[in-house]
Amino acid sequence: MLRVEKLSTFYGNIQALREITIRARRGNITTIIGANGAGKTTLLRTVTGLIKARNGLVIYEDRDITNLQPNRIVHAGISMVPQGRQVFGDMTVAENLALGAYVRRRKERAEVRQDLDMVFGLFPVLEERRKQSAGTLSGGEQQMLAVGRALMSRPRLLLLDEPSMGLAPKVIQSIFKTLHRLHEQGLTILLVEQDAKIALETADYGYVMRTGRVALEGPADELLENEEVKRIYLG
Amino acid sequence: MEYWEFHVGRADRRQRALLVGSAVFVGLVIAATLISKGSTGFQWIVSGITVGSIYALIAMGFSVIYSSTRVINFAQGEFSMLGGMLMYSLSTRGGLPPWLGFIFSVLIVTAIGAALERLTIHPMRDQSVITIIIITIGIAIALRAVAKWIWGTDPVKIASFSGDSPIRFLGAAVVPQSFWVFGFAIVVVILVFLFFNRTLLGKGMRAAATNSDAASLVGVSSSTSSLIAWTIAAAVGAAAGIVIAPINFAGYNFGIMLGLKGFTAAVLGGLGSAPGAVVGGLVLGVLETITAGVFPSGYKDAVAFLILILVLLIRPQGLLGRAEDVKV
């Protein structure tokens, strides 16, 4: 569904991605693990158009979407839950979710309403707090809101950047349970995660990134058994 | 920073002290004026609020563009000048009824604002903010030159909307145009408020102002936001220029002072904050007219610049603004 071919991204003269090639298959959860600074976030930001790639291609559903503006990428059906949640803190939960459906047309109003109910079904706490300003939510609730907001554009591919960051283990469990449910409903997911264990347990296929390159790849259950992965990332 | 949030609720102690201090200061100045000058003093305050409403509108133009793009548009005053001069051509000379002249003038200036954004700002969107600010200075000079060429250098008198015979109002003689100014200012402020708080487009622009990455990720386009901001700023600026023009004389260089005063008001209230723009404009207008009454009127303009310098030195984020880290 998503193919990244030999993608290279620079920050000034510093090369952050070195000819990265990855694939996210339709209906799968694909994960990218790796240490801080390995380039995982840069990869997602390049795919979504927040940073420009210097070389390489991003192909989505057989269409070249390399270096499109972020809003065109959202229109194409890709949505991202950014690192650190990035909810609009001064706006209410309901407004955050409404903005998630920003790219959708006026005549889709009924479907947007349905999707809102779907999000409230996934995260009942958001419905309870829908008039509360997003900045007053707990970290876990903000993460739920960030996922909900991303779902409101009705994406076919969901990118998540470190959804476990700074959250309590119980909250992480519940977020990943939700990802599992979305996956069962047919959503394709590309998950960037530092917590290699939970990521590989959830995913179908995994990539290990190191200093801007793909160091290792394989089915997630095989990576879980890989000695090197065990030693460095699961240890 | 957000357009429509009063930061008073969450203000820190220093900000609260400063706000209370400023309010007390302005209150004392007004009280002293009223007590010592009686109805003349009241007259000054009424004209201060009149001109202050205009500064507030121009300051809002600055704020809207600043919040969406971090650009200070030094051509903001020129939108007001163009509005006033078009009103002169269409209504005073051209004989259109004022309401029709108003609508056409605002529409023309709005179209000019949108076109300027597409032709000069949009192509430079990947350049630094400073580059774009310098482009806006260029736009201002160009607009003044064109206006000078069309209307000449002599200031013109623009007909008031409903005559010039003063209305007695609580002991003060108020020209009817002042009421038009108040009315328009209130309507414009409400419209802008509704746009940013009730429409998805406006909320998207607020979102982009607070967190541009997250806004991009939900599909808010920075290019569209910039265009809308310029359109709104041009429309608001034009409306301000048209309603104030009958009170002042208007000319090709009428935008410079209005722009600088509006900028001062915006900085005083907190650049990027719309309530700040309103407060800043009114405070500046009142202080300025009182100074003009008490001291030789030549010092009038000095007040604005004294305030500008003081605010930039003491509290660059303004009264209602919030300090912001500038990332390099």
PDB file of C-alpha atoms in Angstrom, chain A residues 81 96-97 100 115 119 122-123 126 143-153:
ATOM      1  CA  VAL A  81      -0.653  10.748  14.970  1.00  0.00           C
ATOM      2  CA  ASN A  96     -10.005  18.872  17.977  1.00  0.00           C
ATOM      3  CA  LEU A  97     -12.037  16.028  16.511  1.00  0.00           C
ATOM      4  CA  GLY A 100      -9.555  16.007  12.291  1.00  0.00           C
ATOM      5  CA  ASP A 115     -17.036   8.551  12.459  1.00  0.00           C
ATOM      6  CA  VAL A 119     -14.236   7.459  17.825  1.00  0.00           C
ATOM      7  CA  LEU A 122     -13.329   3.493  20.821  1.00  0.00           C
ATOM      8  CA  PHE A 123     -12.598   6.065  23.509  1.00  0.00           C
ATOM      9  CA  LEU A 126     -13.468  11.519  24.971  1.00  0.00           C
ATOM     10  CA  GLN A 143      -3.041  10.321  23.091  1.00  0.00           C
ATOM     11  CA  MET A 144      -6.547   8.929  22.604  1.00  0.00           C
ATOM     12  CA  LEU A 145      -7.618  12.318  21.296  1.00  0.00           C
ATOM     13  CA  ALA A 146      -4.658  12.430  18.909  1.00  0.00           C
ATOM     14  CA  VAL A 147      -5.595   8.975  17.564  1.00  0.00           C
ATOM     15  CA  GLY A 148      -9.258   9.978  17.356  1.00  0.00           C
ATOM     16  CA  ARG A 149      -8.396  13.176  15.528  1.00  0.00           C
ATOM     17  CA  ALA A 150      -6.284  11.247  13.022  1.00  0.00           C
ATOM     18  CA  LEU A 151      -9.145   8.782  12.435  1.00  0.00           C
ATOM     19  CA  MET A 152     -11.615  11.583  11.710  1.00  0.00           C
ATOM     20  CA  SER A 153     -10.167  12.090   8.244  1.00  0.00           C
TER      21      SER A 153
END
